[in-house]
Structure formats: structure tokens, C-alpha cells
Tab-separated table of C-alpha atoms in Angstrom:
chain	number	residue	atom	x	y	z
A	96	SER	CA	-48.092	-81.361	26.115
A	97	PHE	CA	-47.741	-83.530	29.194
A	98	HIS	CA	-50.044	-86.530	29.494
A	99	PHE	CA	-51.273	-88.236	32.603
A	100	TYR	CA	-52.326	-91.847	32.805
A	101	ALA	CA	-54.519	-93.952	35.022
A	102	GLY	CA	-55.716	-97.546	34.799
A	103	ILE	CA	-55.852	-100.984	36.318
A	104	CYS	CA	-52.879	-103.218	35.504
A	105	SER	CA	-52.373	-101.056	32.433
A	106	ALA	CA	-55.340	-102.821	30.812
A	107	LEU	CA	-57.173	-99.470	30.470
A	108	ARG	CA	-55.270	-96.235	29.979
A	109	LEU	CA	-57.002	-92.852	30.315
A	110	THR	CA	-55.167	-89.708	29.100
A	111	VAL	CA	-55.841	-85.964	29.635
A	112	PRO	CA	-53.611	-83.094	28.399
A	113	SER	CA	-53.421	-81.365	31.795
A	114	HIS	CA	-54.897	-81.531	35.254
A	115	THR	CA	-55.577	-77.760	35.141
A	116	ILE	CA	-57.115	-75.973	32.183
A	117	HIS	CA	-57.801	-72.212	31.993
A	118	GLY	CA	-60.942	-71.255	30.136
A	119	ILE	CA	-62.287	-67.913	28.927
A	120	GLU	CA	-65.745	-66.787	29.937
A	121	GLY	CA	-68.212	-66.886	27.059
A	122	GLN	CA	-65.982	-69.142	24.940
A	123	PRO	CA	-66.305	-72.887	24.359
A	124	LEU	CA	-63.929	-75.223	26.202
A	125	HIS	CA	-62.951	-78.655	24.987
A	126	LEU	CA	-61.794	-81.168	27.611
A	127	THR	CA	-59.833	-83.691	25.558
A	128	VAL	CA	-59.728	-87.298	26.813
A	129	ASP	CA	-58.158	-90.323	25.127
A	130	TYR	CA	-58.396	-93.933	26.265
A	131	ASN	CA	-57.283	-97.359	25.062
A	132	PHE	CA	-57.309	-100.887	26.373
A	133	ASN	CA	-55.933	-104.325	25.401
A	134	THR	CA	-58.967	-106.509	25.958
A	135	THR	CA	-62.156	-107.432	24.098
A	136	ALA	CA	-65.025	-105.135	25.032
A	137	SER	CA	-68.737	-105.635	24.621
A	138	GLU	CA	-69.700	-102.363	26.300
A	139	ILE	CA	-67.936	-99.054	26.884
A	140	GLN	CA	-69.417	-96.676	29.425
A	141	ILE	CA	-68.332	-93.010	29.780
A	142	ILE	CA	-69.469	-90.850	32.700
A	143	TRP	CA	-68.760	-87.125	33.374
A	144	LEU	CA	-69.219	-85.622	36.836
A	145	PHE	CA	-68.773	-82.035	38.102
A	146	GLU	CA	-67.833	-80.991	41.623
A	147	LYS	CA	-67.188	-77.724	43.402
A	148	PRO	CA	-65.089	-77.468	46.577
A	149	GLN	CA	-66.815	-78.986	49.593
A	150	SER	CA	-69.699	-80.282	47.508
A	151	ILE	CA	-70.967	-83.640	46.244
A	152	PRO	CA	-70.155	-84.446	42.598
A	153	LYS	CA	-73.055	-83.879	40.204
A	154	TYR	CA	-73.848	-86.076	37.210
A	155	LEU	CA	-73.579	-84.219	33.898
A	156	LEU	CA	-74.033	-86.899	31.239
A	157	GLY	CA	-72.996	-90.397	30.303
A	158	SER	CA	-73.049	-92.919	27.513
A	159	VAL	CA	-73.092	-96.645	26.884
A	160	ASN	CA	-71.561	-97.454	23.518
A	161	GLN	CA	-73.242	-94.937	21.152
A	162	SER	CA	-76.167	-93.958	23.379
A	163	VAL	CA	-75.844	-90.702	25.380
A	164	VAL	CA	-77.873	-90.099	28.539
A	165	PRO	CA	-77.620	-86.427	29.609
A	166	ASP	CA	-78.810	-84.783	32.764
A	167	LEU	CA	-81.693	-82.762	31.433
A	168	GLU	CA	-80.576	-79.695	33.498
A	169	TYR	CA	-77.352	-79.485	31.437
A	170	LYS	CA	-78.615	-80.942	28.164
A	171	HIS	CA	-77.856	-77.881	26.040
A	172	LYS	CA	-74.538	-77.032	27.683
A	173	PHE	CA	-72.479	-80.232	27.532
A	174	THR	CA	-71.779	-82.398	24.501
A	175	LEU	CA	-70.352	-85.931	24.352
A	176	ILE	CA	-69.874	-87.838	21.102
A	177	PRO	CA	-69.056	-91.462	21.958
A	178	PRO	CA	-66.938	-93.490	21.673
A	179	ASN	CA	-64.863	-90.290	22.022
A	180	ALA	CA	-64.705	-89.485	25.752
A	181	SER	CA	-63.924	-85.749	25.304
A	182	LEU	CA	-66.374	-83.214	26.720
A	183	MET	CA	-67.386	-79.916	25.086
A	184	ILE	CA	-68.591	-77.078	27.340
A	185	ASN	CA	-70.293	-74.270	25.418
A	186	PRO	CA	-70.568	-71.530	26.473
A	187	LEU	CA	-68.290	-71.373	29.497
A	188	HIS	CA	-69.400	-69.284	32.494
A	189	VAL	CA	-67.779	-68.387	35.798
A	190	THR	CA	-70.204	-70.780	37.505
A	191	ASP	CA	-68.658	-73.623	35.486
A	192	GLU	CA	-65.412	-73.308	37.407
A	193	GLY	CA	-64.571	-76.460	39.368
A	194	ASN	CA	-63.382	-80.062	38.971
A	195	TYR	CA	-64.539	-82.267	36.096
A	196	ILE	CA	-64.261	-86.021	36.643
A	197	VAL	CA	-64.327	-88.492	33.761
A	198	LYS	CA	-64.774	-92.226	34.346
A	199	VAL	CA	-64.521	-94.964	31.714
A	200	ASN	CA	-65.781	-98.540	32.247
A	201	VAL	CA	-64.929	-101.285	29.770
A	202	HIS	CA	-66.975	-104.503	30.014
A	203	GLY	CA	-65.748	-107.751	28.405
A	204	ASN	CA	-64.732	-110.919	30.149
A	205	GLY	CA	-64.832	-108.662	33.171
A	206	THR	CA	-65.053	-104.924	33.836
A	207	ILE	CA	-62.048	-102.609	33.995
A	208	SER	CA	-62.294	-98.935	35.014
A	209	ALA	CA	-60.201	-95.744	35.058
A	210	ASN	CA	-60.883	-92.133	35.943
A	211	GLN	CA	-59.215	-88.715	35.749
A	212	LYS	CA	-59.898	-85.295	37.317
A	213	ILE	CA	-59.439	-81.963	35.521
A	214	GLN	CA	-59.568	-78.608	37.284
A	215	VAL	CA	-61.126	-75.860	35.165
A	216	THR	CA	-60.740	-72.155	35.890
A	217	VAL	CA	-62.779	-69.485	34.152
A	218	ASP	CA	-61.456	-65.964	33.651
A	219	VAL	CA	-62.397	-62.729	31.946
A	220	PRO	CA	-59.514	-61.387	29.793
A	221	VAL	CA	-57.933	-58.147	31.002
A	222	THR	CA	-58.490	-54.956	29.073
A	223	LYS	CA	-55.646	-52.548	28.305
A	224	PRO	CA	-54.556	-51.012	31.627
A	225	ALA	CA	-54.318	-47.284	32.249
A	226	VAL	CA	-51.729	-45.569	34.473
A	227	GLN	CA	-52.300	-42.421	36.503
A	228	ILE	CA	-49.601	-40.372	38.243
A	229	GLU	CA	-50.101	-38.218	41.310
A	230	PRO	CA	-49.257	-35.408	41.448
A	231	SER	CA	-49.781	-35.031	37.712
A	232	THR	CA	-48.194	-31.561	37.654
A	233	GLY	CA	-44.727	-32.861	38.569
A	234	VAL	CA	-42.570	-33.507	41.620
A	235	VAL	CA	-39.534	-31.688	43.001
A	236	GLU	CA	-36.535	-33.942	43.583
A	237	TYR	CA	-35.926	-34.954	47.227
A	238	VAL	CA	-38.989	-32.918	48.277
A	239	GLY	CA	-42.062	-34.697	46.906
A	240	ASN	CA	-43.349	-38.257	46.556
A	241	MET	CA	-44.968	-39.857	43.521
A	242	THR	CA	-47.752	-42.449	43.235
A	243	LEU	CA	-48.475	-44.481	40.089
A	244	THR	CA	-51.748	-46.438	39.899
A	245	CYS	CA	-52.645	-49.116	37.341
A	246	THR	CA	-56.305	-49.944	36.572
A	247	VAL	CA	-58.197	-52.214	34.151
A	248	ARG	CA	-61.848	-51.975	33.184
A	249	LYS	CA	-62.308	-55.746	32.922
A	250	GLY	CA	-60.430	-58.800	34.035
A	251	THR	CA	-60.442	-61.455	36.722
A	252	ARG	CA	-57.550	-62.606	38.894
A	253	VAL	CA	-55.430	-59.701	37.588
A	254	GLY	CA	-51.762	-59.513	38.463
A	255	TYR	CA	-49.685	-56.365	37.927
A	256	GLN	CA	-46.049	-55.860	36.997
A	257	TRP	CA	-44.455	-52.415	36.783
A	258	MET	CA	-41.888	-51.730	34.074
A	259	LYS	CA	-39.310	-48.937	33.788
A	260	ASN	CA	-37.567	-48.455	30.464
A	261	GLY	CA	-38.788	-51.903	29.444
A	262	LYS	CA	-37.392	-53.729	32.491
A	263	PRO	CA	-39.324	-55.143	35.491
A	264	MET	CA	-39.218	-53.089	38.682
A	265	HIS	CA	-38.675	-54.549	42.122
A	266	ALA	CA	-39.164	-53.293	45.645
A	267	SER	CA	-36.305	-51.199	47.059
A	268	SER	CA	-35.628	-48.419	49.551
A	269	SER	CA	-37.359	-46.009	47.141
A	270	TYR	CA	-39.993	-48.259	45.525
A	271	THR	CA	-42.936	-49.627	47.488
A	272	PHE	CA	-45.790	-51.695	45.990
A	273	SER	CA	-49.310	-52.331	47.193
A	274	SER	CA	-50.362	-55.891	48.102
A	275	ASN	CA	-51.554	-56.713	44.570
A	276	HIS	CA	-48.931	-54.447	42.928
A	277	ASP	CA	-51.486	-52.198	41.242
A	278	THR	CA	-49.940	-49.153	42.994
A	279	LEU	CA	-46.310	-48.000	42.998
A	280	LEU	CA	-45.097	-45.434	45.524
A	281	ILE	CA	-41.758	-43.647	44.991
A	282	VAL	CA	-40.366	-41.999	48.143
A	283	PRO	CA	-38.445	-39.766	47.797
A	284	VAL	CA	-38.387	-38.853	44.130
A	285	MET	CA	-34.916	-38.364	42.608
A	286	LYS	CA	-33.541	-37.401	39.224
A	287	GLU	CA	-32.716	-41.083	38.611
A	288	ASP	CA	-36.464	-41.839	38.658
A	289	ILE	CA	-36.878	-40.097	35.309
A	290	GLY	CA	-37.832	-42.689	32.694
A	291	ASN	CA	-40.588	-44.449	30.761
A	292	TYR	CA	-43.010	-46.304	33.020
A	293	SER	CA	-45.667	-48.844	32.039
A	294	CYS	CA	-47.900	-51.380	33.746
A	295	LEU	CA	-48.334	-55.000	32.665
A	296	ALA	CA	-51.713	-56.551	33.605
A	297	THR	CA	-51.963	-60.356	33.396
A	298	ASN	CA	-54.243	-63.230	34.302
A	299	PRO	CA	-54.254	-66.939	33.303
A	300	VAL	CA	-55.794	-66.231	29.881
A	301	SER	CA	-54.482	-62.808	28.846
A	302	MET	CA	-51.777	-60.135	29.081
A	303	MET	CA	-51.957	-56.408	28.249
A	304	GLU	CA	-49.510	-53.530	28.696
A	305	SER	CA	-50.401	-49.902	29.286
A	306	GLU	CA	-49.206	-46.929	27.298
A	307	ILE	CA	-45.815	-45.563	28.357
A	308	ILE	CA	-45.946	-42.614	30.709
A	309	ALA	CA	-43.031	-40.354	31.678
A	310	PRO	CA	-43.413	-38.502	35.000
A	311	THR	CA	-42.285	-34.895	35.351
A	312	ILE	CA	-39.467	-34.509	37.872
A	313	PHE	CA	-37.920	-31.140	38.669
A	314	TYR	CA	-34.214	-31.152	39.554
A	315	GLY	CA	-30.962	-29.251	39.295
A	316	PRO	CA	-28.946	-27.336	38.502
A	317	TYR	CA	-26.180	-29.947	38.154
A	318	GLY	CA	-22.786	-29.802	36.441
A	319	LEU	CA	-22.525	-26.077	35.846
A	320	THR	CA	-19.810	-25.320	33.278
A	321	VAL	CA	-18.579	-22.377	31.216
A	322	ASN	CA	-17.117	-22.883	27.749
A	323	SER	CA	-15.876	-20.511	25.071
A	324	ASP	CA	-15.705	-20.494	21.304
A	325	LYS	CA	-12.161	-19.094	21.260
A	326	GLY	CA	-9.102	-18.725	23.426
A	327	LEU	CA	-7.119	-21.166	25.500
A	328	LYS	CA	-8.835	-22.690	28.514
A	329	VAL	CA	-6.645	-23.970	31.346
A	330	GLY	CA	-8.689	-24.868	34.409
A	331	GLU	CA	-10.822	-21.836	35.213
A	332	VAL	CA	-8.643	-19.434	33.197
A	333	PHE	CA	-9.379	-18.334	29.640
A	334	THR	CA	-6.471	-16.725	27.752
A	335	VAL	CA	-7.575	-14.472	24.894
A	336	ASP	CA	-5.529	-12.473	22.402
A	337	ILE	CA	-6.176	-8.761	22.428
A	338	GLY	CA	-8.576	-7.670	19.717
A	339	GLU	CA	-10.593	-10.891	19.874
A	340	ALA	CA	-14.266	-11.126	20.764
A	341	ILE	CA	-14.989	-14.289	22.732
A	342	LEU	CA	-18.403	-15.836	23.305
A	343	PHE	CA	-18.934	-17.663	26.617
A	344	ASP	CA	-21.644	-20.274	27.099
A	345	CYS	CA	-22.961	-21.236	30.551
A	346	SER	CA	-24.885	-24.487	30.923
A	347	ALA	CA	-26.136	-26.850	33.624
A	348	ASP	CA	-28.410	-29.892	33.710
A	349	SER	CA	-31.751	-28.783	35.097
A	350	ASN	CA	-35.515	-29.163	34.772
A	351	PRO	CA	-37.046	-26.733	34.145
A	352	PRO	CA	-34.213	-24.914	32.336
A	353	ASN	CA	-32.184	-22.545	34.507
A	354	THR	CA	-32.142	-18.799	34.433
A	355	TYR	CA	-28.582	-17.487	34.071
A	356	SER	CA	-26.893	-14.293	35.192
A	357	TRP	CA	-23.344	-13.098	34.525
A	358	ILE	CA	-21.436	-11.179	37.174
A	359	ARG	CA	-18.191	-9.248	36.775
A	360	ARG	CA	-16.002	-8.817	39.845
A	361	ALA	CA	-13.585	-5.922	40.205
A	362	ASP	CA	-12.251	-3.841	43.111
A	363	ASN	CA	-14.200	-5.885	45.681
A	364	THR	CA	-17.475	-5.111	43.896
A	365	THR	CA	-19.741	-7.324	41.829
A	366	ASP	CA	-21.982	-6.168	39.003
A	367	VAL	CA	-24.604	-8.138	37.095
A	368	ILE	CA	-23.757	-7.397	33.470
A	369	LYS	CA	-26.093	-9.739	31.575
A	370	TYR	CA	-28.872	-12.309	31.853
A	371	GLY	CA	-29.134	-15.435	29.734
A	372	PRO	CA	-26.842	-18.366	28.891
A	373	HIS	CA	-24.450	-16.431	26.622
A	374	LEU	CA	-21.959	-13.647	27.256
A	375	GLU	CA	-19.746	-11.875	24.709
A	376	VAL	CA	-16.520	-10.263	25.887
A	377	VAL	CA	-14.696	-7.938	23.457
A	378	SER	CA	-11.085	-7.833	24.647
A	379	GLU	CA	-10.441	-4.383	23.215
A	380	LYS	CA	-13.199	-2.939	25.378
A	381	VAL	CA	-11.902	-4.468	28.623
A	382	ALA	CA	-9.973	-1.920	30.657
A	383	GLN	CA	-8.080	-4.527	32.681
A	384	THR	CA	-5.867	-7.271	31.368
A	385	THR	CA	-7.234	-9.699	33.979
A	386	VAL	CA	-10.980	-9.817	34.684
A	387	ASP	CA	-12.888	-12.145	37.018
A	388	TYR	CA	-16.364	-13.324	36.029
A	389	MET	CA	-19.012	-15.519	37.576
A	390	CYS	CA	-21.961	-17.360	35.999
A	391	CYS	CA	-24.936	-18.105	38.244
A	392	ALA	CA	-27.596	-20.702	37.379
A	393	TYR	CA	-30.926	-20.696	39.203
A	394	ASN	CA	-33.854	-23.140	39.012
A	395	ASN	CA	-36.942	-21.242	40.055
A	396	VAL	CA	-38.943	-24.442	40.727
A	397	THR	CA	-36.456	-26.352	42.892
A	398	GLY	CA	-35.173	-23.100	44.394
A	399	LYS	CA	-31.586	-24.313	43.996
A	400	ARG	CA	-28.707	-22.362	42.506
A	401	ASP	CA	-25.102	-22.949	41.511
A	402	GLU	CA	-22.287	-20.681	40.413
A	403	THR	CA	-18.919	-21.015	38.758
A	404	HIS	CA	-16.017	-18.545	38.726
A	405	PHE	CA	-13.544	-17.998	35.915
A	406	THR	CA	-10.885	-15.514	34.860
A	407	VAL	CA	-10.263	-13.931	31.476
A	408	ILE	CA	-6.689	-12.880	30.663
A	409	ILE	CA	-6.121	-10.513	27.742
A	410	THR	CA	-2.670	-11.260	26.264
A	411	SER	CA	-0.449	-9.359	23.833
A	412	VAL	CA	2.783	-11.057	22.748
A	413	VAL	CA	5.423	-8.568	21.561
A	414	LEU	CA	9.016	-9.548	20.872
A	415	GLN	CA	11.552	-6.741	21.323
A	416	ARG	CA	15.301	-6.889	20.845
A	417	LYS	CA	18.297	-4.564	20.483
A	418	LEU	CA	19.858	-5.567	17.204
A	419	GLN	CA	23.564	-5.572	16.455
A	420	SER	CA	24.646	-4.110	13.182
A	421	ARG	CA	24.978	-6.798	10.538
A	422	PRO	CA	25.640	-6.347	6.842
A	423	GLY	CA	22.694	-7.359	4.698
A	424	ALA	CA	20.193	-7.715	7.562
A	425	ASP	CA	16.908	-6.475	6.146
A	426	TYR	CA	15.201	-6.409	9.493
A	427	ARG	CA	17.805	-4.550	11.562
A	428	LYS	CA	15.916	-1.276	11.255
A	429	ALA	CA	12.907	-2.756	13.015
A	430	GLN	CA	12.797	-2.148	16.742
A	431	THR	CA	9.679	-4.274	17.310
A	432	PHE	CA	8.653	-7.418	15.464
A	433	SER	CA	6.972	-10.774	16.083
A	434	GLY	CA	7.932	-14.259	14.983
A	435	HIS	CA	11.406	-15.575	14.290
A	436	GLU	CA	13.157	-13.981	11.324
A	437	ASN	CA	16.304	-15.759	12.478
A	438	ALA	CA	15.248	-18.439	14.942
A	439	MET	CA	18.781	-19.490	15.822
A	440	ASP	CA	19.364	-16.148	17.511
A	441	ASP	CA	16.443	-16.808	19.875
A	442	PHE	CA	17.680	-20.044	21.429
A	443	GLY	CA	18.903	-19.830	24.988
A	444	ILE	CA	17.913	-19.707	28.661
A	445	TYR	CA	15.087	-17.300	29.650
A	446	GLU	CA	13.803	-16.023	32.973
A	447	PHE	CA	10.621	-14.206	34.008
A	448	ILE	CA	11.345	-10.773	35.447
A	449	ALA	CA	9.207	-8.070	37.023
A	450	PHE	CA	7.192	-5.841	34.745
A	451	PRO	CA	5.521	-2.610	35.880
A	452	ASP	CA	1.742	-2.716	36.064
A	453	PRO	CA	-0.368	0.179	34.667
A	454	THR	CA	0.294	2.227	37.821
A	455	GLY	CA	4.041	2.119	37.140
A	456	VAL	CA	4.858	0.107	40.250
A	457	PRO	CA	7.088	-2.891	39.501
A	458	VAL	CA	5.746	-6.282	40.488
A	459	VAL	CA	8.055	-8.194	42.822
A	460	PRO	CA	9.145	-11.512	41.324
A	461	SER	CA	8.173	-14.663	43.158
A	462	PRO	CA	10.802	-17.199	44.284
A	463	SER	CA	12.454	-19.121	41.507
A	464	VAL	CA	11.287	-22.533	40.532
A	465	SER	CA	13.111	-24.987	38.341
A	466	GLY	CA	11.927	-25.788	34.878
A	467	SER	CA	10.919	-29.323	35.866
A	468	ASP	CA	8.960	-28.069	38.881
A	469	PHE	CA	7.223	-25.555	36.692
A	470	VAL	CA	5.877	-28.315	34.485
A	471	GLN	CA	4.984	-30.767	37.221
A	472	GLY	CA	3.277	-28.160	39.357
A	473	GLN	CA	0.742	-27.475	36.601
A	474	ASP	CA	0.512	-23.772	37.403
A	475	LEU	CA	-2.878	-23.098	35.865
A	476	HIS	CA	-2.611	-19.330	36.251
A	477	SER	CA	0.434	-18.882	33.994
A	478	THR	CA	0.898	-18.800	30.272
A	479	VAL	CA	2.836	-21.917	29.271
A	480	TYR	CA	5.444	-21.518	26.533
A	481	GLU	CA	6.577	-24.511	24.538
A	482	VAL	CA	10.337	-24.624	23.886
A	483	ILE	CA	11.304	-25.605	20.345
A	484	GLN	CA	14.499	-27.621	20.542
A	485	HIS	CA	17.070	-27.093	17.821
A	486	ILE	CA	20.826	-27.571	17.584
A	487	PRO	CA	22.216	-24.468	15.851
A	488	GLU	CA	25.627	-24.270	14.296
A	489	GLN	CA	28.398	-22.982	16.508
A	490	GLN	CA	28.446	-19.222	16.232
A	491	GLU	CA	29.342	-16.066	18.042
A	492	ASP	CA	27.865	-15.410	21.412
A	493	HIS	CA	25.294	-12.665	20.856
A	494	GLN	CA	24.530	-10.494	23.832
A	495	ASP	CA	21.193	-9.365	22.423
A	496	ALA	CA	18.443	-8.892	24.998
A	497	VAL	CA	15.151	-10.503	24.012
A	498	TYR	CA	11.938	-9.590	25.838
A	499	VAL	CA	8.591	-11.361	25.517
A	500	GLN	CA	5.671	-9.653	27.156
A	501	ALA	CA	3.370	-12.263	28.678
A	502	GLN	CA	0.210	-12.101	30.742
A	503	ALA	CA	-0.146	-14.107	33.931
A	504	HIS	CA	-3.198	-14.562	36.121
A	505	ASP	CA	-2.420	-11.786	38.584
A	506	HIS	CA	0.204	-9.534	36.988
A	507	SER	CA	2.293	-8.816	33.880
A	508	THR	CA	5.680	-10.418	33.341
A	509	ILE	CA	8.554	-10.254	30.886
A	510	LEU	CA	10.424	-13.272	29.598
A	511	LYS	CA	14.077	-12.140	29.398
A	512	LYS	CA	16.785	-13.986	27.548
A	513	ILE	CA	19.752	-14.341	29.913
A	514	SER	CA	21.911	-16.766	27.928
A	515	SER	CA	22.312	-17.480	24.254
A	516	GLN	CA	24.666	-20.438	24.470
A	517	PRO	CA	23.793	-23.195	22.013
A	518	PHE	CA	22.295	-26.324	23.538
A	519	CYS	CA	21.531	-29.883	22.491
A	520	GLY	CA	19.728	-32.947	23.714
A	521	ASN	CA	17.149	-32.704	26.472
A	522	ALA	CA	18.948	-30.166	28.616
A	523	SER	CA	16.979	-28.601	31.470
A	524	TYR	CA	16.396	-24.872	31.733
A	525	GLY	CA	15.881	-22.594	34.682
A	526	TYR	CA	12.995	-20.101	34.843
A	527	GLU	CA	12.016	-17.425	37.302
A	528	HIS	CA	8.295	-16.800	37.441
A	529	ALA	CA	7.151	-13.356	38.490
């Protein structure tokens, strides 16, 4: 601790631990004083005085050598055991708050004196604070305000500090505090205000923290997304093989949880087909190869809604080819097959051509785009085929026609082999996309 000194020509030194000491009401308080001197003394006198602001100091007690002379009014409250100059106050009351002055006189060849002043404060320790939130039923984001109030049953000179997630809070555009910080006003309430709040009550002799309280804030929906357990998702398009059953899940961040509805769009009409966060689509039962869906999320407390659109494409990949007669070819009798029984025959340049839709009307091909443009453009509504590069042995030029039925976002197409010349390296290929 720090020590403070006073004296005359350093002949008498008087030491106290601090000029301000905080005491607790009802508890004893010991005012420690040390002194020493470098002269011969025949008498040592110790005097304690007490003063309040704007008042005359009052005599408490004194001593000469071993004899103590108390003020009879305070006889049972103050204790001095000379030659020790320390003073014991027991018990301490709020009325004992003020300045205590100690004076020491040492008489020898002459008299030397020194004095010190100690300020004593008296406080009642704080009890555990309690926090109340209004409105207690919850607040709608951007609509309502929230007030948090901190109270203690006992305590003097209480200071308040608000904590959020264990960190001190400070005034901002949203946070306003009362003059003594016992009240916190949040205007307006936002989703970011969700958290664990507590109140720290302090005074010079104690510190207590409240229980953690988490306010209820209604918000959302935010971040609405649709995901599936199967199929290929590219952007807002799900590609599913025919015969598969695919389960879609719709989710959004919201409090309270959203209500969900699924809508199918066809022929300029919309139909609600299911309620709830999940939807199962069985591809075999879908009449169209391309179906548009929509998931709607609604928060019935905030009154806000969000929706997301997506497309399901039912694909069937069939490889057809007109086979030339070859001795020993086990598969030449097959008119339809999948895979690559002889992969070298399938290398070449392909183009997308028109394919009649279910009504029998051919779809007009769109303008050609180069292979590099096709990749860079990231056409999210087309099925992307990965080219397997291989350098086959030089062989006869086969004029076989190879067709791959593929499903695009808005129509059916056929991938037609238009060249079967061997290739090598990273050659570029031209495609026409219908």
C-alpha cells in the first residue's frame, strides 16, 4: 500500500495507509497509524479528532504515554491502545462518515508534532441485482422498443454497468442509459440485439451481478433457401433422373418459426400443393419434364413473408446409334443402349439440335455459341456435359450418328455427333445449343 508522511524536519514521521478508507456499515474499522522519531522522548501524546464537512472538529479520545482519556460520549465506540496510535471504530455506522484527524506530540528536549487526516466513507453492500424487461412478452424487430431495468434491495452509492454476452455495453444510436445507468432503453429493437444481458451493481465495498436474461425478439424470415437430398443443383435449377423421388427442404431464419407453403406453377396458374417445410416430388408422377415451384415462408408475428422460386427438370439420358456391321460385335443387335461399350467410337464433335416437344412441334435451335463461350457464360439452365479427353488410335472414319437426349430448362434437345475425327491435346469444340 501507499504510505503518506508528515513531520517537522523529519524528526517525527507519521504514516497512514491511505487518505481515504471505505468502511462497511455494522463492521469494525481499523485506522492504522505508525509513527517514529529520532529524539529522546519523555512524553508521547496522541489525539484523535472527528470532523464533518462545514463543522468544527470534535474530540474523540487522547492519551499521554499509557493513559487514555476518552470523550465519555464515545467511550464505548472508539478504542486506542497506546503507544500504538491506531484507532478502532466498532461498530461503524453511516453517521461515522467524515474526516478523522490524528495528531502526535513528542516531548523531550522540546516538543515536535505531526498530524494526518483520513477520510472515511461508510457503505451498505449491494445485494444481488434483478433485471426486468418490458415488454416481457417479446418485441417485434424494427417495430417495438425494449426497456431493461436493474434494481437492488440494499446498497448505498450504487453504480450500474450493463453487460451483453459478458462484455460492457456503451451508449450508441440504439442504446440509451438513464442518468445512473440503472435503466437501458433499446430503440429500435433489431435481430442483432438478441443475446444474454446482465447488470453489474457496484459500490466502494461490494460488487454483484444479476442473473443472465435473454429478451425475446421476433424477426424474419431471413435467408430463405431450398435444398434437396438428391439431384444436381445449379443455381435455382434441380436436375433429377426420371424414376427418382426427391425430397425438398425449405428453411429460413425466423422467430417464431415460419409457416411454409409450396406452390406449383403451370400454364399461368399457381396451385398450393402442400404446407410445411418439406416437399416430396416423385419424378415418375410429374406429367411435364420441366416444372416450376415456389416455396413461401411466412412469420405470423412479424407479418413478413419471403418466397423463392426454383425449377425441377426431369432428365432421361438415352444413347442411340445406327451400328455398322462388324464381325464379332456382341452389341450390334442392340438399337438402344447406355454407356460406352466402345468409347473410342464416341469421340468427336457434337452439336445440340432441335428435338420435338410432346406436341410434335420441333423446337427452333438458338444461335450457336462457341464451346469456350458456353463454359464462361455459365448457362445455369442447361445440362453441362463433361468431355472425356482421349487420344484413340488412328482408325477408319465411322459415319455413325450418335444421339444423346438431354433436358434443358425450357425444352428438349438432342446432342448429335457431327464429326468422329480423332483429336488430341486441348482442342476446342463447337456446340449449338437449342
